[in-house]
Short mmCIF file of C-alpha atoms in Angstrom, two decimals:
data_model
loop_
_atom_site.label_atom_id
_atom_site.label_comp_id
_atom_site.label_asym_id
_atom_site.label_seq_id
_atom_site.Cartn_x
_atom_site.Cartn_y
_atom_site.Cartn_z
CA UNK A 1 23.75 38.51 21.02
CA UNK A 2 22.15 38.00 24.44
CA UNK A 3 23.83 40.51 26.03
CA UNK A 4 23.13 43.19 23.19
CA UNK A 5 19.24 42.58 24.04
CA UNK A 6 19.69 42.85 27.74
CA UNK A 7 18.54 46.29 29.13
CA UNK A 8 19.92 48.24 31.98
CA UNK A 9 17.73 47.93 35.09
CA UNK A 10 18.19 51.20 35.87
CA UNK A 11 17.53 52.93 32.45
CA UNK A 12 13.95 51.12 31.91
CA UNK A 13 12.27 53.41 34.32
CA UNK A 14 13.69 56.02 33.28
CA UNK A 15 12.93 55.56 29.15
CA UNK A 16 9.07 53.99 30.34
CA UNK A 17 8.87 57.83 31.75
CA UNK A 18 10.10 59.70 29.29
CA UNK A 19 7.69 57.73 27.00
CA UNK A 20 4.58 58.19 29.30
CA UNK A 21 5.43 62.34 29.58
CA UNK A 22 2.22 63.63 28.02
CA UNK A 23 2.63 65.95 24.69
CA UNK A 24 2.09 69.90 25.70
CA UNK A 25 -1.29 71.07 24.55
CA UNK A 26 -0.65 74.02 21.67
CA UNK A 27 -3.92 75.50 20.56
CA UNK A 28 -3.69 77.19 16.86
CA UNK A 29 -4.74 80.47 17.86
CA UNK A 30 -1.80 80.79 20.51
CA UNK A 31 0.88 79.14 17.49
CA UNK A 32 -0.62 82.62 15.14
CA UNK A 33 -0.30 85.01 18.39
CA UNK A 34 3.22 83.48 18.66
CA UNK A 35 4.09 83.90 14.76
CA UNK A 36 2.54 87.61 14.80
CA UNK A 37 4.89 88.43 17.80
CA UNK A 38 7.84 87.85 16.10
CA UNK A 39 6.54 89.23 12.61
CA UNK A 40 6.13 92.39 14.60
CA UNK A 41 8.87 92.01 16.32
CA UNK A 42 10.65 91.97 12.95
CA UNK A 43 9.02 94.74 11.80
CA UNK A 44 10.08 97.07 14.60
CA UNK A 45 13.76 95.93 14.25
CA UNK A 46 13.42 97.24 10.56
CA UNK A 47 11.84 100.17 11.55
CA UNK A 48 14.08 101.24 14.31
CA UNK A 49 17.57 100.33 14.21
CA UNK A 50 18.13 102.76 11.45
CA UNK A 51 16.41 105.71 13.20
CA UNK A 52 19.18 103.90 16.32
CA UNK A 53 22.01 104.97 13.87
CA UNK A 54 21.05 107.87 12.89
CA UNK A 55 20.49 108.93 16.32
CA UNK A 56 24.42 107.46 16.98
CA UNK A 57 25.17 110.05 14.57
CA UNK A 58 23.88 112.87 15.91
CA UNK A 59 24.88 112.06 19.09
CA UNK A 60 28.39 111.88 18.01
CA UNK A 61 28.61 115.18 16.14
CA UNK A 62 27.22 116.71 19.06
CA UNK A 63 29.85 115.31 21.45
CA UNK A 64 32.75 116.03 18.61
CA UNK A 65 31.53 119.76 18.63
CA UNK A 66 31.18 119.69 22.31
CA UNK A 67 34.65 118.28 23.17
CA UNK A 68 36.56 120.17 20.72
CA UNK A 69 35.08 123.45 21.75
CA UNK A 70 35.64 122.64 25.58
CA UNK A 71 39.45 121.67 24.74
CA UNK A 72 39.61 125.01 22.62
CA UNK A 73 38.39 126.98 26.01
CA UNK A 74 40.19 124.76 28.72
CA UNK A 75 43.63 125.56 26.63
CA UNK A 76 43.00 129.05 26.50
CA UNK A 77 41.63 129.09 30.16
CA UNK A 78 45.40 127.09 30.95
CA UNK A 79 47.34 129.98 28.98
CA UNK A 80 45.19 133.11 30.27
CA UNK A 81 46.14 132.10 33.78
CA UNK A 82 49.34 131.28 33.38
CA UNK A 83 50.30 134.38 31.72
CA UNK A 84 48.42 136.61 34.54
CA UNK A 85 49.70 134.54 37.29
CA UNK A 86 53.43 135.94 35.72
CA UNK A 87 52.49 139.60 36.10
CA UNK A 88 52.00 139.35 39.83
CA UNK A 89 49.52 141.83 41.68
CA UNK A 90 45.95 141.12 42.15
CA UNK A 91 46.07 138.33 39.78
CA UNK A 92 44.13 135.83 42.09
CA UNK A 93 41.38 137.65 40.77
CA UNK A 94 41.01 136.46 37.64
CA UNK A 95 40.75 132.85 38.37
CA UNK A 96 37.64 134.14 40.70
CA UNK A 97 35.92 135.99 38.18
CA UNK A 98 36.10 133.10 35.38
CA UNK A 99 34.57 130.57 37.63
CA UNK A 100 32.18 133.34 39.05
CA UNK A 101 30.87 134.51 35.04
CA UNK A 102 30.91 130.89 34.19
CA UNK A 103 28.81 129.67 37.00
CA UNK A 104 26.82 132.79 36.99
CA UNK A 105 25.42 132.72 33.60
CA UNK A 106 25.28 128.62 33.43
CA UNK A 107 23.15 128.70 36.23
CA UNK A 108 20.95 131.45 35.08
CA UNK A 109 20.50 129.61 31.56
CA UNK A 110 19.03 126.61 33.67
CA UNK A 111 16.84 128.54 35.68
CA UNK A 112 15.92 131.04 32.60
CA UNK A 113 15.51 127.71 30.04
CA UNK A 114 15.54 124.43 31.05
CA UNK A 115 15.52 123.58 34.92
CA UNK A 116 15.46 120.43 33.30
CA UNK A 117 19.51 120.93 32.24
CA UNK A 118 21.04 121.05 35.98
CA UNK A 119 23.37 119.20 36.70
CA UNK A 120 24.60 115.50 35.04
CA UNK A 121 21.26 115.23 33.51
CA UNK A 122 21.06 111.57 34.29
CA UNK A 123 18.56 111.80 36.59
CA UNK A 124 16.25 113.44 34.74
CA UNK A 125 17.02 111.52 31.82
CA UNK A 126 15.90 108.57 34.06
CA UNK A 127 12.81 110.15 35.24
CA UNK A 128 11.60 110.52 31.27
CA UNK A 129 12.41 106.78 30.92
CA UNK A 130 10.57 105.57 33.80
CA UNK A 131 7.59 108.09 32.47
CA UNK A 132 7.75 110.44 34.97
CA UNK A 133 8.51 113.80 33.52
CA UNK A 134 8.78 115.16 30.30
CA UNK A 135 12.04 116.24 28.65
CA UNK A 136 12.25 119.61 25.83
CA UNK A 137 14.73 118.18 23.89
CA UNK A 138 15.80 121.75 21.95
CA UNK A 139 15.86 123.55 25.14
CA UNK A 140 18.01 120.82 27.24
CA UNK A 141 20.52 120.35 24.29
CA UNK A 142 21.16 124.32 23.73
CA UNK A 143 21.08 125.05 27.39
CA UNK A 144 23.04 122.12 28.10
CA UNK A 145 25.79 122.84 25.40
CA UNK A 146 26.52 125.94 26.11
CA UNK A 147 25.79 126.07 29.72
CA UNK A 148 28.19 123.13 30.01
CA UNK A 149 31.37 124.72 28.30
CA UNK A 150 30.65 128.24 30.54
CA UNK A 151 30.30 125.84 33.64
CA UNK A 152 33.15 123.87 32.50
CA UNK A 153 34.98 126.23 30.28
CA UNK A 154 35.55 129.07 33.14
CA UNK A 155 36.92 125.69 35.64
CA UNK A 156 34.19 124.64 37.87
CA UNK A 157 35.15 121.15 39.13
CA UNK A 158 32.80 119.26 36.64
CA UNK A 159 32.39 116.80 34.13
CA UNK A 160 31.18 116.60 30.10
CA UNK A 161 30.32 112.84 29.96
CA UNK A 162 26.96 113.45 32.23
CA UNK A 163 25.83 116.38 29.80
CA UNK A 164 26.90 114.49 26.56
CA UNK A 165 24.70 111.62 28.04
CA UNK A 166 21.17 113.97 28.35
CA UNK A 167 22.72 115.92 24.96
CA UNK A 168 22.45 112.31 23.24
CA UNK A 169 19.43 111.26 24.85
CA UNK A 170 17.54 114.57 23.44
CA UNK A 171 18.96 113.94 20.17
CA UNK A 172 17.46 110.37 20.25
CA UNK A 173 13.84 112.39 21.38
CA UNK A 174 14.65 114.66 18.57
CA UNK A 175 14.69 111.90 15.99
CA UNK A 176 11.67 110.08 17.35
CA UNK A 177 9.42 113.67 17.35
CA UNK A 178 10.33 114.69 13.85
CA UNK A 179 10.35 110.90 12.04
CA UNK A 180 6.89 110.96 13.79
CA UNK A 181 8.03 108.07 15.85
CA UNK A 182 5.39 106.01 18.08
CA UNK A 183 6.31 106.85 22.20
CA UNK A 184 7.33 103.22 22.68
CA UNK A 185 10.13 103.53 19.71
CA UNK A 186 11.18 107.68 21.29
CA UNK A 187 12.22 105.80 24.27
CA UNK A 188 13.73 103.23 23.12
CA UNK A 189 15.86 105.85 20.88
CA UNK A 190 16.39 108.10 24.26
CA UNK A 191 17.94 105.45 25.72
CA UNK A 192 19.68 104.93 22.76
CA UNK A 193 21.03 108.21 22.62
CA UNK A 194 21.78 108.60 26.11
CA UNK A 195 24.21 105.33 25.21
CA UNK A 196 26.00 107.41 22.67
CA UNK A 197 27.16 110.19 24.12
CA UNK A 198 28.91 108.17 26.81
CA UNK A 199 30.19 106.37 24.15
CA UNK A 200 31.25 109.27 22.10
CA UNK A 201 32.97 111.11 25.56
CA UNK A 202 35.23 107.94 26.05
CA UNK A 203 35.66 106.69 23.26
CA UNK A 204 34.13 103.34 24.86
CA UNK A 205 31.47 102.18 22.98
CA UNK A 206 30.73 99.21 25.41
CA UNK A 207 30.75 101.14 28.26
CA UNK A 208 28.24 103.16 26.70
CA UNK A 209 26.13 100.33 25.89
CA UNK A 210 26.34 98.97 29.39
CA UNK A 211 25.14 101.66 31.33
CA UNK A 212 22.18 101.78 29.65
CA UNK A 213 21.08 98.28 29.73
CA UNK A 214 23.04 98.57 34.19
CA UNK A 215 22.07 102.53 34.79
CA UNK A 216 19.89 103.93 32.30
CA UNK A 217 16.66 101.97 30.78
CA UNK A 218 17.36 98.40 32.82
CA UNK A 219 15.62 96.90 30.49
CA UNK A 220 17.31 94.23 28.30
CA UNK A 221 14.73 93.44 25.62
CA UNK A 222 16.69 92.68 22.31
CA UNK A 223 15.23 95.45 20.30
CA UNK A 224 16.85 97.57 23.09
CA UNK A 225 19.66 95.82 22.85
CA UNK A 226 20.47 96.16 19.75
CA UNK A 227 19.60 99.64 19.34
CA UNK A 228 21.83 101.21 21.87
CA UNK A 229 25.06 98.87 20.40
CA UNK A 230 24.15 100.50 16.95
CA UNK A 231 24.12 104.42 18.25
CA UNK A 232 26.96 103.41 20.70
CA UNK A 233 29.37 102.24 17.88
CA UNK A 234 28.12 104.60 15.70
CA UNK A 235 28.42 107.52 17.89
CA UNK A 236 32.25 106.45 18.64
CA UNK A 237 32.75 106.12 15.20
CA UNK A 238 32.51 109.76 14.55
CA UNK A 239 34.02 110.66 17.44
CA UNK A 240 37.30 108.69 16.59
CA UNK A 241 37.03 109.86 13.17
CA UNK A 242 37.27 113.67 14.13
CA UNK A 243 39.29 113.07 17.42
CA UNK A 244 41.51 110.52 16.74
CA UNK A 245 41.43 106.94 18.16
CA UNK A 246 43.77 107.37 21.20
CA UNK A 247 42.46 106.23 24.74
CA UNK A 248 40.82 108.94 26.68
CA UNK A 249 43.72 108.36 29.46
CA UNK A 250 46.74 107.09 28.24
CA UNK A 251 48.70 104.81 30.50
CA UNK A 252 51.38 102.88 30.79
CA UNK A 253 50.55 98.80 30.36
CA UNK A 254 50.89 96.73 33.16
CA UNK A 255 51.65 93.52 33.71
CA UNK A 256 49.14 90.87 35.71
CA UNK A 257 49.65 91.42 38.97
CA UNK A 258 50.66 88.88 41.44
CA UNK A 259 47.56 87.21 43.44
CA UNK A 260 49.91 87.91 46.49
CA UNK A 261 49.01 91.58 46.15
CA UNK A 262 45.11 90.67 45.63
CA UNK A 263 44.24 91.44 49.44
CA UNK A 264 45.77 95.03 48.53
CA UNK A 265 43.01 95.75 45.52
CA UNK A 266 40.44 94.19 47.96
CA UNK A 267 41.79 96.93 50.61
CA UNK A 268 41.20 99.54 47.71
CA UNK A 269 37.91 98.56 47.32
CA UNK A 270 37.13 98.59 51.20
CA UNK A 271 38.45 102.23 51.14
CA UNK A 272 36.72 103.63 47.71
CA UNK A 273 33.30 102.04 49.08
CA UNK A 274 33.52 103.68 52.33
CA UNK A 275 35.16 107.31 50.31
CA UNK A 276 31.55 106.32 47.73
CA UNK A 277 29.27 107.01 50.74
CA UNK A 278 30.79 109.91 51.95
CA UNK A 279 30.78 111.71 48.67
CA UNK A 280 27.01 110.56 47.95
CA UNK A 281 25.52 111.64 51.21
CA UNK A 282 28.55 114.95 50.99
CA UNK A 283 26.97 115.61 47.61
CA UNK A 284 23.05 115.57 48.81
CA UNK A 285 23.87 117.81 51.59
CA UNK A 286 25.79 120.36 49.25
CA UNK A 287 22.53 120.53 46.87
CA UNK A 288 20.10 121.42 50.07
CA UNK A 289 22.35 124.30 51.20
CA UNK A 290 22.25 126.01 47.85
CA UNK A 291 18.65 124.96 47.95
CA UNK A 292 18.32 127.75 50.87
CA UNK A 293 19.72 130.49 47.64
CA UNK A 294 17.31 129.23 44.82
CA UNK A 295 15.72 133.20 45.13
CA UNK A 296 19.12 134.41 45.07
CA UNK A 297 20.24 136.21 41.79
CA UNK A 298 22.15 134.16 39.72
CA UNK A 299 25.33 136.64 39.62
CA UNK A 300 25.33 136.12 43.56
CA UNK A 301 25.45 132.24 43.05
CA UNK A 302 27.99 132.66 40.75
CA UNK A 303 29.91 134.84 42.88
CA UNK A 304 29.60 132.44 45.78
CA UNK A 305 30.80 129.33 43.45
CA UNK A 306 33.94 131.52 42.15
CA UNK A 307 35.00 132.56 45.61
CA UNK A 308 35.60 129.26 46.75
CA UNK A 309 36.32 127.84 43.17
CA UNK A 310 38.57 129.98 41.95
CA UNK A 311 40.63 130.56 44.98
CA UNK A 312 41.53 127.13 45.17
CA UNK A 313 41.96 126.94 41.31
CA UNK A 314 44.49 129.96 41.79
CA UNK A 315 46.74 127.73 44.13
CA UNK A 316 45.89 124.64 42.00
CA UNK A 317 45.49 125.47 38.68
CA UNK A 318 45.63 121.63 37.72
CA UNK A 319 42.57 121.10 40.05
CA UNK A 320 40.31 123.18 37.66
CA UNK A 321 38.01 121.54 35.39
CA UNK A 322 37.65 118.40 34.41
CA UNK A 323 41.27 116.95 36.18
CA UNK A 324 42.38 115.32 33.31
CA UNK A 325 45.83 116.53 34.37
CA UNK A 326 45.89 115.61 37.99
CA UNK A 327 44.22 112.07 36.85
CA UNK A 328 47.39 111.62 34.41
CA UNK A 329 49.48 112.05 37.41
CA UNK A 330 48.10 109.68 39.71
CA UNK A 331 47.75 106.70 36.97
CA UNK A 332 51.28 107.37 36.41
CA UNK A 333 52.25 107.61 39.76
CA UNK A 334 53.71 111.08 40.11
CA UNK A 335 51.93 112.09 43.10
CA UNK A 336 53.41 112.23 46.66
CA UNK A 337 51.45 110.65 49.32
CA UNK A 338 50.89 114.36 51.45
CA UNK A 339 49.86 115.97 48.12
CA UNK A 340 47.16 113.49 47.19
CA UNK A 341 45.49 114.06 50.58
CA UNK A 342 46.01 117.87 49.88
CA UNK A 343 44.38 117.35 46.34
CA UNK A 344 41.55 114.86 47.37
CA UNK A 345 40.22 117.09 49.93
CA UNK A 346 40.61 120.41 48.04
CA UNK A 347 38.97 118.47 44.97
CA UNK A 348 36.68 116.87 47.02
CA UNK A 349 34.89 120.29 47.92
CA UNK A 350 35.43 121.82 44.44
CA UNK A 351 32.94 119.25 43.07
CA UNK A 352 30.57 119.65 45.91
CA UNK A 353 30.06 122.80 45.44
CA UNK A 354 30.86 123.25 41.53
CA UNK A 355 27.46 120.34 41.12
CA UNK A 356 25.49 121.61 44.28
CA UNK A 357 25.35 125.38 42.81
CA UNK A 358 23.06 124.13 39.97
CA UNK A 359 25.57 124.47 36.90
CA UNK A 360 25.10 122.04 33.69
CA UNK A 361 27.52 119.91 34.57
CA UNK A 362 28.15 116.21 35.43
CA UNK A 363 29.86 113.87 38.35
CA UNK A 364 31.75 111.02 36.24
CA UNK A 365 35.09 113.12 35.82
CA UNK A 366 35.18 114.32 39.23
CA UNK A 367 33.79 111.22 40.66
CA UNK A 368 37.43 108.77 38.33
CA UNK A 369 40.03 112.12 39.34
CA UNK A 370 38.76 111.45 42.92
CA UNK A 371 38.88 107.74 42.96
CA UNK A 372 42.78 107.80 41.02
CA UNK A 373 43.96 109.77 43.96
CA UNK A 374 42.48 106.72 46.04
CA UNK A 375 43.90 103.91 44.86
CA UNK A 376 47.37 105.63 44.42
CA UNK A 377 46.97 106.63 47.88
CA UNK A 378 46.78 102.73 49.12
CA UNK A 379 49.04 101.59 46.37
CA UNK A 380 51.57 104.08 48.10
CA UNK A 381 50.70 103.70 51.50
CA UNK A 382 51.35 99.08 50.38
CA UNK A 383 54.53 99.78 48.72
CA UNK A 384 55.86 101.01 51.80
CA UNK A 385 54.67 97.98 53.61
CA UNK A 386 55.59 95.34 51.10
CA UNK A 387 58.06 97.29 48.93
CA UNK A 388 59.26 94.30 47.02
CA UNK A 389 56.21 93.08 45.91
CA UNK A 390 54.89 96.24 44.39
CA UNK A 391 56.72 98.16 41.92
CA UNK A 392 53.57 100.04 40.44
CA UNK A 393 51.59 101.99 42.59
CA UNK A 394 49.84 103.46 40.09
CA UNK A 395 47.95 100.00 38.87
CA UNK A 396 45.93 100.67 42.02
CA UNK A 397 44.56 104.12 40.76
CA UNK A 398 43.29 102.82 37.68
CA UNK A 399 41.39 100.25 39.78
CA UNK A 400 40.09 102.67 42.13
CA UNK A 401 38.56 104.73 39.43
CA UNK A 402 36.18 101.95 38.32
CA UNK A 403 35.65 100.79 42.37
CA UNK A 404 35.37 104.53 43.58
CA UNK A 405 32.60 104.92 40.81
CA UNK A 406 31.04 101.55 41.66
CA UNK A 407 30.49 103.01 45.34
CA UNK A 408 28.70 106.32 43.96
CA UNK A 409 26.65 104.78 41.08
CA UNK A 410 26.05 101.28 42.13
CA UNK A 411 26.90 100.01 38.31
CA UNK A 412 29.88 97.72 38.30
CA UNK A 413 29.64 96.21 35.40
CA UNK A 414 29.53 100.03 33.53
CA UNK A 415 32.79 100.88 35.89
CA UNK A 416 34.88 97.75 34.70
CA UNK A 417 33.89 98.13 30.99
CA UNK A 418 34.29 101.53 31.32
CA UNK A 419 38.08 101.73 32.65
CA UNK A 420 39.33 98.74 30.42
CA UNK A 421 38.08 100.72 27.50
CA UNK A 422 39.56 104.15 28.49
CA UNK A 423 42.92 102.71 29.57
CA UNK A 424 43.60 99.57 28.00
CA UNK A 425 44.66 97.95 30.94
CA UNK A 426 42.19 94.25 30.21
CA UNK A 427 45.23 92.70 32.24
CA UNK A 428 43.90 94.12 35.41
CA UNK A 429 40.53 92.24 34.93
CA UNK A 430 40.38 90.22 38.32
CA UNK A 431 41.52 93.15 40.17
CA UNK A 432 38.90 95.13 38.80
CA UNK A 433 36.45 92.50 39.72
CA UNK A 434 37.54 92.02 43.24
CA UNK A 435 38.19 95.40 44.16
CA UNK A 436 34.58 96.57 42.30
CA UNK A 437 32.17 94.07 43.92
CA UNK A 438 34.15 94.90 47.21
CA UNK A 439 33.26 99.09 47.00
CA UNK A 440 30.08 97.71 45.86
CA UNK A 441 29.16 95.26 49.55
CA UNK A 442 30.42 98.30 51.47
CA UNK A 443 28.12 100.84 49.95
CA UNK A 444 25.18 98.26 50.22
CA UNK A 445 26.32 97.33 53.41
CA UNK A 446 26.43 101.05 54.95
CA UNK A 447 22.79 101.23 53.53
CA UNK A 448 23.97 104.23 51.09
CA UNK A 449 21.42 104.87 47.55
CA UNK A 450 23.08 104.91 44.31
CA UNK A 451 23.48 108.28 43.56
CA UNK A 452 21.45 108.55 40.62
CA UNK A 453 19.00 107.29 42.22
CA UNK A 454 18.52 109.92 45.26
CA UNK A 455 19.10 112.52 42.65
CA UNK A 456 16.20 111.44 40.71
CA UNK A 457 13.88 111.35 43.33
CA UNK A 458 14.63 114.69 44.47
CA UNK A 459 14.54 116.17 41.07
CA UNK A 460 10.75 114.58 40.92
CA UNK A 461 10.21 115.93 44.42
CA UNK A 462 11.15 119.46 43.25
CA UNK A 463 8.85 118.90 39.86
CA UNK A 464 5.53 118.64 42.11
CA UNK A 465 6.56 121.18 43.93
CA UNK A 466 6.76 123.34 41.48
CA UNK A 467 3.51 122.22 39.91
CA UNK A 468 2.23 122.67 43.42
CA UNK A 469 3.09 126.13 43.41
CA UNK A 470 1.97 127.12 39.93
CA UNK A 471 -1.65 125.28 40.34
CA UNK A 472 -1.75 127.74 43.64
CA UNK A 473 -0.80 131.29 41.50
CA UNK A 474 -3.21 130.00 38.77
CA UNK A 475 -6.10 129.56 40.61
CA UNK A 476 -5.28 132.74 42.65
CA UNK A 477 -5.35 134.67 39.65
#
């Protein structure tokens, strides 16, 4: 009994404190402010997470109607060259004049109807989000629709997840304007939107999610939360529904690879961080030389673009467009080591100047087909080294992918959703890791800017500018 009464030296001080603490002062007025925060709270939630779905609709019949068309016109791009290229002659110029009457009349919708619709869209989409410029949602989602599948459609070297990404963001304005929405709850169903059609172009309804909480909106307030996961699923809903529910690439599984092969994925990461920066600062540089043509016509832009485009596209039909075809090859490991360098470079320029010309048209395609001939490229270039411990050289171009596109965006966590949900391949998780936060030190470390991020500034800088100039003409006239 004695020694059930005696106390632990060392726990009295310890229970006398905890006994002294003092009680936290609560006044009533702050316990009501507290209990009206979350009644509103509540009451928004209501409000707006079934404007969110709605706006996941939307967003997902747009994207269905978007990718269906652009598959309709890349097949019967494929078949119209392939038959020409048969007849012999001056049949190089027909890959030349597709690219140059697609790029010509994209870019002269964007400068006719919506400046606001060139290129990935993102940026601007940012800019309204951060309250910095306004966004015409009819204008950007016609001009971006069909500007997109001429751009895309006639082969320019870009993507459709960038466009479907504004295209769902100015549904999500649409929906908030004509339910006579509050501006707090438009943005919030923007971002929303924006969320959706990246869902709805991959089928990756996470991925979606995550870039707008990483990329997008950075703001991780619940209400945003759980508005963007409702248009996200929703929008991949409908696009599965009308699509069908395969993977956007489909490859073949892999097994976990050995952690004696780790150092190689860290190696890929090296290289796609320092390949990043060169395509970031390669991709600012192509925009300010076609800055020195914004007063030419667009016909002679187009011209320019289909030139260089199309000739290459003529040798390389499989480099045209999106590079679904040449990304298939490299995940599966079909590619020789000379024609990858071949491809990367000729690709390389494609997109620079397909994006710097102005055209509706976005970077996430171009920026995975690019980063697939990367990592197959090391994979390769470590199976000759170590031949018996790799035996699939194409597990490194699925990691490159989401490290290449870590190095350009700056949005890991978006990269390794993104490629587990397009391939399938969640057995390549710590490689993705390593070989992501890897592209992502070198970037930082070279002192590069997310891509997004320059864009978006100079799309603001060009904005004043042009408010500049027509505050001048006004007051001259």
């Amino acid at each position: 009994m004695n020694e059930e009464k005696q106390c632990d030296p060392e726990e009295a001080p310890a229970r006398r404190t905890f006994e002294q603490e003092p009680l936290i002062k609560v006044t009533l007025r702050e316990v009501q402010e507290e209990i009206e925060d979350q009644r509103n709270a509540r009451s928004l939630r209501k409000r707006l997470l079934p404007r969110a779905l709605l706006v996941g609709v939307i967003a997902g019949l747009i994207a269905v109607a978007f990718r269906y068309s652009l598959r309709v016109i890349e097949e019967w791009r494929t078949e119209f060259l392939i038959q020409k290229s048969e007849e012999g002659g001056w049949t190089v110029l027909f890959p030349v004049l597709l690219v140059s009457l697609g790029a010509g009349l994209s870019v002269w919708m964007v400068r006719t109807w919506s400046p606001a619709a060139s290129g990935s869209g993102i940026p601007q989409l940012k800019g309204v989000l951060l309250h910095l410029r306004r966004m015409n949602w009819l204008s950007v989602l016609l001009v971006k629709f069909f500007g997109g599948l001429l751009a895309m459609g006639s082969g320019m070297a870009l993507g459709r997840e960038g466009p479907m990404v504004q295209m769902g963001g100015a549904s999500g304005k649409m929906v908030g304007r004509l339910l006579g929405m509050t501006k707090a709850e438009r943005f919030i169903l923007i971002a929303a939107g924006a969320g959706a059609g990246l869902s709805a172009a991959f089928n990756a309804p996470l991925a979606g999610l995550i870039f707008v909480l990483e990329e997008i909106n950075r703001v991780f307030a619940p209400v945003v939360f759980f508005a963007g996961l409702l248009a996200t699923v929703a929008a991949d809903t409908v696009s599965r529904f009308a699509l069908g529910q395969e993977p956007v690439m489909v490859v073949q599984p892999f097994e976990i690879p050995s952690l004696s092969v780790f150092p190689v994925f860290l190696i890929v990461g090296m290289v796609a961080g320092f390949l990043g920066v060169v395509f970031n600062r390669s991709l600012v540089g192509s925009l300010r030389v076609f800055d020195r043509t914004r007063h030419w016509p667009a016909w002679a832009v187009g011209l320019s673009v289909g030139l260089t485009v199309g000739s290459a596209g003529w040798f390389f039909p499989s480099l045209l467009g999106s590079g679904h075809e040449v990304t298939g090859l490299a995940l599966s490991g079909e590619l020789a080591l000379g024609s990858l360098v071949i491809f990367f470079v000729i690709r390389f320029f494609m997109t620079m100047i397909s994006y710097g010309c102005g055209a509706p048209g976005g970077i996430f395609a171009p920026v995975l087909v690019l980063g697939s001939m990367v990592g197959l490229a090391v994979g390769l270039l470590a199976q000759m080294a170590y031949p018996e411990a790799i035996d699939e050289p194409g597990v490194f171009a699925v990691v490159a992918m989401a490290a290449f596109f870590t190095a350009v965006v700056r949005a890991p966590l978006t990269a390794i959703i993104l490629i587990l949900e397009m391939t399938n391949s969640y057995s390549l998780m710590l490689p993705l890791l390593g070989a992501c936060l890897t592209a992502y030190m070198v970037a930082e470390g070279m002192n590069d800017r997310p891509i997004y991020e320059v864009l978006m500034e100079r799309d603001l800088r060009q904005q004043r500018d042009r408010v500049k100039v027509e505050t001048a003409a006004t007051a001259l006239s």
